[in-house]
Coordinates of C-alpha atoms in Angstrom, one line a residue:
X25 CA 89.6 121.5 127.5
X26 CA 90.9 124.1 125.3
X27 CA 92.8 121.4 123.3
X28 CA 89.7 119.5 122.9
X29 CA 87.7 122.3 121.6
X30 CA 90.2 122.9 119.0
X31 CA 90.5 119.4 117.7
X32 CA 86.7 119.3 117.7
X33 CA 86.7 122.3 115.8
X34 CA 89.6 120.9 113.4
X35 CA 87.6 117.6 112.9
X36 CA 84.4 119.4 111.8
X37 CA 86.2 121.9 109.9
X38 CA 87.5 118.8 108.1
X39 CA 84.1 117.3 107.6
X40 CA 82.7 120.5 106.4
X41 CA 85.5 120.4 104.1
X42 CA 85.2 117.1 102.7
X43 CA 81.3 117.8 102.2
X44 CA 81.9 120.9 100.8
X45 CA 84.1 119.1 97.9
X46 CA 81.2 116.9 97.2
X47 CA 78.7 119.8 96.9
X48 CA 81.6 121.5 94.7
X49 CA 81.7 118.7 92.3
X50 CA 78.1 117.7 92.1
X51 CA 76.8 121.6 91.5
X52 CA 79.3 122.7 89.4
X53 CA 80.5 119.5 87.5
X54 CA 77.6 117.4 87.7
X55 CA 79.6 114.9 89.1
X56 CA 77.6 111.6 90.6
X57 CA 77.0 109.8 87.4
X58 CA 77.2 106.2 88.7
X59 CA 74.8 107.0 91.3
X60 CA 72.4 108.1 88.7
X61 CA 72.7 104.7 86.7
X62 CA 72.0 102.8 90.2
X63 CA 68.9 105.1 90.7
X64 CA 67.7 104.5 87.2
X65 CA 68.0 100.8 87.6
X66 CA 65.9 100.9 90.8
X67 CA 63.4 102.9 88.8
X68 CA 63.0 100.2 86.2
X69 CA 63.0 97.6 88.9
X70 CA 60.1 99.6 90.7
X71 CA 58.2 99.3 87.3
X72 CA 59.0 95.5 87.2
X73 CA 61.5 95.7 84.7
X74 CA 64.8 94.0 84.5
X75 CA 67.5 96.5 84.1
X76 CA 69.8 94.1 82.5
X77 CA 67.2 93.9 79.3
X78 CA 67.5 97.9 79.1
X79 CA 71.1 97.9 79.4
X80 CA 71.6 95.3 76.5
X81 CA 69.0 96.9 74.1
X82 CA 66.2 94.1 74.4
X83 CA 63.9 96.3 76.2
X84 CA 63.4 99.8 75.1
X85 CA 64.6 102.7 77.4
X86 CA 61.8 104.7 79.2
X87 CA 63.3 108.2 78.9
X88 CA 61.7 109.3 82.6
X89 CA 63.2 106.2 84.1
X90 CA 66.8 107.1 82.7
X91 CA 69.4 104.8 81.4
X92 CA 70.7 102.0 83.5
X93 CA 73.4 99.6 83.7
X94 CA 72.7 96.1 85.5
X95 CA 75.1 96.6 88.6
X96 CA 73.2 94.3 91.1
X97 CA 69.9 93.2 92.5
X98 CA 70.7 94.3 96.0
X99 CA 71.6 97.8 94.6
X100 CA 68.2 97.9 92.9
X101 CA 66.6 97.5 96.6
X102 CA 68.8 99.8 98.3
X103 CA 68.3 102.6 95.9
X104 CA 64.6 102.2 96.1
X105 CA 64.2 105.2 98.8
X106 CA 65.8 107.8 95.9
X107 CA 63.3 106.9 93.2
X108 CA 60.7 108.7 95.1
X109 CA 63.0 112.0 94.6
X110 CA 62.6 113.2 91.2
X111 CA 65.3 116.2 91.7
X112 CA 68.7 114.6 90.3
X113 CA 70.6 117.1 92.4
X114 CA 69.0 116.5 95.6
X115 CA 69.5 112.8 95.4
X116 CA 73.1 113.6 94.8
X117 CA 73.2 115.8 97.8
X118 CA 71.8 113.5 99.9
X119 CA 73.8 110.4 98.9
X120 CA 77.0 112.6 99.4
X121 CA 75.8 113.4 103.1
X122 CA 75.0 109.7 103.7
X123 CA 78.7 109.0 102.4
X124 CA 80.6 111.3 104.6
X125 CA 78.3 110.3 107.8
X126 CA 79.3 106.6 106.8
X127 CA 82.9 107.6 106.7
X128 CA 82.8 109.2 110.0
X129 CA 81.0 106.3 111.7
X130 CA 83.7 104.1 110.2
X131 CA 86.3 105.8 111.7
X132 CA 84.5 105.8 115.0
X133 CA 84.2 101.9 114.8
X134 CA 87.6 101.5 113.9
X135 CA 88.8 103.3 117.2
X136 CA 86.3 100.7 118.9
X137 CA 88.1 98.0 117.3
X138 CA 91.3 99.2 118.3
X139 CA 90.3 99.8 122.1
X140 CA 91.0 103.5 121.7
X141 CA 89.3 106.9 122.1
X142 CA 88.1 108.5 119.0
X143 CA 90.9 110.8 118.2
X144 CA 89.7 114.0 116.4
X145 CA 93.4 114.8 115.2
X146 CA 93.9 111.3 113.6
X147 CA 90.8 111.4 111.8
X148 CA 91.2 115.1 110.7
X149 CA 94.5 113.8 109.2
X150 CA 92.4 111.3 107.4
X151 CA 90.4 113.9 106.0
X152 CA 93.4 115.8 104.5
X153 CA 94.6 112.8 103.0
X154 CA 91.2 112.2 101.4
X155 CA 91.3 115.6 100.0
X156 CA 94.7 115.1 98.4
X157 CA 93.9 111.6 96.9
X158 CA 93.1 111.7 93.1
X159 CA 91.3 108.2 93.9
X160 CA 88.9 110.0 96.3
X161 CA 88.3 112.8 93.6
X162 CA 87.3 110.1 91.1
X163 CA 85.1 108.5 94.0
X164 CA 83.2 111.8 94.3
X165 CA 83.0 112.1 90.4
X166 CA 81.2 108.8 90.3
X167 CA 79.7 108.5 93.6
X168 CA 80.0 104.7 93.5
X169 CA 79.7 102.2 96.3
X170 CA 83.1 102.5 97.8
X171 CA 82.4 104.4 101.2
X172 CA 79.3 102.0 101.6
X173 CA 81.5 99.0 101.3
X174 CA 84.1 100.3 103.5
X175 CA 81.4 101.0 106.1
X176 CA 80.0 97.6 106.0
X177 CA 83.3 95.9 105.9
X178 CA 84.3 97.8 108.9
X179 CA 80.8 97.3 110.5
X180 CA 81.2 93.4 110.1
X181 CA 84.3 93.5 112.0
X182 CA 82.9 95.7 114.6
X183 CA 80.1 93.3 115.2
X184 CA 82.7 90.6 115.6
X185 CA 84.5 93.0 118.2
X186 CA 81.2 93.1 120.3
X187 CA 80.0 89.7 119.3
X188 CA 77.1 91.0 117.5
X189 CA 76.1 88.5 114.9
X190 CA 73.3 90.6 113.6
X191 CA 75.7 93.3 112.5
X192 CA 78.0 90.8 110.8
X193 CA 75.2 89.1 108.9
X194 CA 73.7 92.4 107.9
X195 CA 77.0 93.6 106.7
X196 CA 78.0 90.4 104.7
X197 CA 74.8 90.5 102.7
X198 CA 75.3 94.2 101.9
X199 CA 78.9 94.0 101.2
X200 CA 77.9 91.5 98.5
X201 CA 76.9 94.6 96.4
X202 CA 80.6 94.7 95.5
X203 CA 81.9 91.1 94.7
X204 CA 85.5 92.0 94.7
X205 CA 85.6 92.5 98.6
X206 CA 82.5 90.2 99.2
X207 CA 84.4 87.4 98.1
X208 CA 87.1 87.3 100.6
X209 CA 84.8 88.6 103.3
X210 CA 82.8 85.5 102.4
X211 CA 85.7 83.1 102.3
X212 CA 86.9 84.6 105.9
X213 CA 83.5 83.7 107.2
X214 CA 83.8 79.9 105.8
X215 CA 87.6 79.4 106.6
X216 CA 87.2 80.8 110.1
X217 CA 83.9 78.7 110.9
X218 CA 81.4 81.6 111.2
X219 CA 79.0 79.2 110.4
X220 CA 75.7 80.8 111.6
X221 CA 76.9 84.2 110.3
X222 CA 77.7 82.5 106.8
X223 CA 74.3 80.6 106.7
X224 CA 72.1 83.2 107.7
X225 CA 73.4 85.7 105.3
X226 CA 73.6 83.4 102.5
X227 CA 69.7 82.6 103.2
X228 CA 69.0 86.3 103.3
X229 CA 70.7 86.8 100.3
X230 CA 68.9 84.2 98.3
X231 CA 65.7 85.4 99.7
X232 CA 66.4 88.8 98.0
X233 CA 67.5 87.1 94.9
X234 CA 64.1 85.5 94.9
X235 CA 62.1 88.7 95.8
X236 CA 64.0 90.3 93.3
X237 CA 63.3 87.5 90.2
X238 CA 59.5 87.8 91.5
X239 CA 59.6 91.5 90.9
X240 CA 61.3 91.5 87.5
X241 CA 59.8 88.2 86.4
X242 CA 63.1 86.9 85.7
X243 CA 64.4 83.2 86.6
X244 CA 66.7 83.6 89.4
X245 CA 69.2 81.5 87.9
X246 CA 69.5 84.1 85.2
X247 CA 70.2 87.0 87.6
X248 CA 73.7 86.1 88.6
X249 CA 74.4 85.2 85.1
X250 CA 73.4 88.9 83.8
X251 CA 75.4 90.5 86.8
X252 CA 78.5 88.6 85.9
X253 CA 78.1 89.5 82.2
X254 CA 77.7 93.4 83.2
X255 CA 80.7 92.8 85.5
X256 CA 82.7 91.5 82.5
X257 CA 81.7 94.6 80.4
X258 CA 83.0 96.9 82.9
X259 CA 86.3 95.1 83.5
X260 CA 86.7 93.9 79.9
X261 CA 86.7 90.4 81.3
X262 CA 90.2 90.7 83.1
X263 CA 91.6 91.3 86.6
X264 CA 92.8 94.9 87.2
X265 CA 95.1 93.7 89.9
X266 CA 98.5 92.5 91.2
X267 CA 97.8 89.5 88.7
X268 CA 97.3 91.8 85.7
X269 CA 100.9 91.1 84.4
X270 CA 99.4 87.2 83.9
X271 CA 96.5 88.5 81.7
X272 CA 98.1 87.8 78.2
X273 CA 98.7 84.0 79.4
X274 CA 95.9 83.0 81.2
X275 CA 93.1 85.7 80.8
X276 CA 90.4 83.1 80.8
X277 CA 91.4 81.6 84.0
X278 CA 92.4 84.6 86.2
X279 CA 89.1 84.7 88.0
X280 CA 89.6 81.2 89.1
X281 CA 93.1 81.6 90.2
X282 CA 92.0 84.8 92.1
X283 CA 89.4 82.6 94.0
X284 CA 92.1 79.8 94.7
X285 CA 94.8 82.5 95.8
X286 CA 92.1 84.2 98.3
X287 CA 91.0 80.7 99.8
X288 CA 94.4 79.6 100.1
X289 CA 96.0 82.8 101.5
X290 CA 93.0 83.1 104.0
X291 CA 93.5 79.4 104.9
X292 CA 97.0 79.6 105.5
X293 CA 96.3 82.7 107.9
X294 CA 93.3 81.4 109.7
X295 CA 94.8 80.8 113.2
X296 CA 96.2 84.1 112.7
X297 CA 93.2 86.2 111.7
X298 CA 90.5 84.3 113.8
X299 CA 90.9 86.2 116.8
X300 CA 92.8 89.2 115.3
X301 CA 90.4 91.6 114.0
X302 CA 92.7 94.4 112.7
X303 CA 94.7 91.6 110.7
X304 CA 91.4 90.0 109.4
X305 CA 89.9 93.2 108.2
X306 CA 93.0 94.4 106.5
X307 CA 93.5 91.1 104.8
X308 CA 90.2 91.0 103.3
X309 CA 90.7 94.7 102.0
X310 CA 94.1 93.7 100.4
X311 CA 92.8 90.5 99.0
X312 CA 89.8 92.2 97.7
X313 CA 91.8 95.4 95.8
X314 CA 94.7 93.5 94.8
X315 CA 93.3 90.0 93.1
X316 CA 90.1 91.2 91.5
X317 CA 89.0 93.8 89.3
X318 CA 88.2 97.3 90.8
X319 CA 88.1 100.7 89.0
X320 CA 91.0 103.1 90.7
X321 CA 88.6 105.0 92.8
X322 CA 87.8 101.9 94.9
X323 CA 91.3 102.0 96.0
X324 CA 90.0 104.5 99.0
X325 CA 88.6 101.2 100.6
X326 CA 92.0 100.7 101.9
X327 CA 91.3 103.8 104.5
X328 CA 90.4 101.4 107.3
X329 CA 94.0 100.0 107.2
X330 CA 95.7 103.6 107.5
X331 CA 93.2 104.5 110.5
X332 CA 94.5 101.2 112.2
X333 CA 98.0 102.6 111.9
X334 CA 97.5 106.2 112.8
X335 CA 95.3 105.6 115.8
X336 CA 98.1 103.5 117.4
X337 CA 100.2 106.4 117.3
X338 CA 103.4 104.1 117.1
X339 CA 106.5 105.9 115.1
X340 CA 107.9 102.5 113.8
X341 CA 104.3 101.5 112.5
X342 CA 104.0 104.6 110.9
X343 CA 107.1 104.4 109.1
X344 CA 106.7 101.1 107.8
X345 CA 102.9 100.9 107.4
X346 CA 101.5 104.2 107.5
X347 CA 103.9 106.0 105.1
X348 CA 103.5 103.0 102.3
X349 CA 99.6 103.2 102.8
X350 CA 99.9 107.1 102.4
X351 CA 101.8 106.7 99.2
X352 CA 99.2 103.9 98.0
X353 CA 96.5 106.4 98.2
X354 CA 98.1 109.5 97.1
X355 CA 100.4 108.6 94.2
X356 CA 98.4 108.7 90.9
X357 CA 98.5 106.2 88.3
X358 CA 99.9 108.4 85.5
X359 CA 98.5 106.1 83.1
X360 CA 98.5 109.3 80.7
X361 CA 102.0 110.1 80.5
X362 CA 102.6 106.3 78.9
X363 CA 103.0 105.8 75.2
X364 CA 99.9 103.7 74.1
X365 CA 102.2 100.7 73.1
X366 CA 103.4 100.4 76.3
X367 CA 100.6 101.2 78.2
X368 CA 99.6 97.4 78.9
X369 CA 103.1 96.8 80.2
X370 CA 103.1 99.9 82.6
X371 CA 99.7 98.8 84.0
X372 CA 101.0 95.2 84.8
X373 CA 104.2 96.6 86.6
X374 CA 102.3 99.6 88.2
X375 CA 100.0 97.3 89.7
X376 CA 102.7 95.0 91.0
X377 CA 104.5 97.8 92.6
X378 CA 101.1 99.4 94.1
X379 CA 99.7 96.1 95.6
X380 CA 103.1 95.4 96.5
X381 CA 103.3 98.3 98.9
X382 CA 99.6 97.4 100.2
X383 CA 101.0 93.7 101.1
X384 CA 103.8 95.3 102.5
X385 CA 101.9 97.7 104.7
X386 CA 99.7 94.5 105.7
X387 CA 103.0 92.8 106.9
X388 CA 104.0 95.4 109.2
X389 CA 100.6 96.1 110.3
X390 CA 100.9 92.6 111.9
X391 CA 104.4 92.3 112.8
X392 CA 104.9 95.8 114.4
X393 CA 103.4 95.9 117.9
X394 CA 101.0 93.5 117.7
X395 CA 99.5 93.8 121.0
X396 CA 97.2 96.4 119.5
X397 CA 95.5 93.8 117.4
X398 CA 94.7 91.6 119.9
X399 CA 90.6 91.1 121.0
X400 CA 90.2 92.2 124.5

């Protein structure tokens, strides 16, 4: 009983520490810039204005609505509740609380996926690792959708664990807010013949697209094109992943190559991942982070993979999969120390090494003690 109380205290202390870090960055350093862009987009959306046209300068910015980008029509809808709050600090604090709750809920679902009890010490350790990760610091600085996507990827596979198509459908729709993760998850659903999940989520996605087009008085076929244009601006048209070394040779074809590779890998692995939830979830995350553009703060989406390792408490698994994942999350990119003329080469080689570690962890996560991965 004393041990349980001590573990509970440690876990609550870590939750409070993580949340305090959010509040510290928000209050004293005005963090949360990306979040306010998303709220601004929703405000324009509520006025019937397409944020994309404000973003490119075709429609004049309205000061009271802020300066938008044009992230995603799903984002416009999701952020609507925050448009009713005028205090930006309150918006950031509420979003931070939701972020931390989603992270905690993800850890709870991971324990259920692995048929383990919710281990307070393991998840306290995750909190410590996050507080040490520069990529988590950058996530807090931006308040982007990383934890949101992490939560709904986990929820998708938790839905598979408990045979809830409703949860999987909802998750597949909402993960669509981040194409780099949505694409491998969608292809997984297609290749592994999750027909009802794929079809229903697609219909919901199309319905939301049509509703958005009506609200913004924009051709529904143009909205995905506009989102793609915005994504290209964010990523400079390239793929900031393991394929970056190929950019000088096939820059215009890299997204196509990424799609082909994701489909091919999932197709080859289909029999292994169809009834292996841990492997399937880890594969989707690995492919999404390594083969498509993601800012560095999105790398914390690999946290579920580390949870899968730590919750099993297997020494060999920790050595071969856990330590590489911790290095993936903790070792900074160190771009600032590289001379400008060598930076592109450094980025390319760095990405091969970093995402190579991710694939290595994926391999050992499956091959070492695979009994933890099987659906019961």
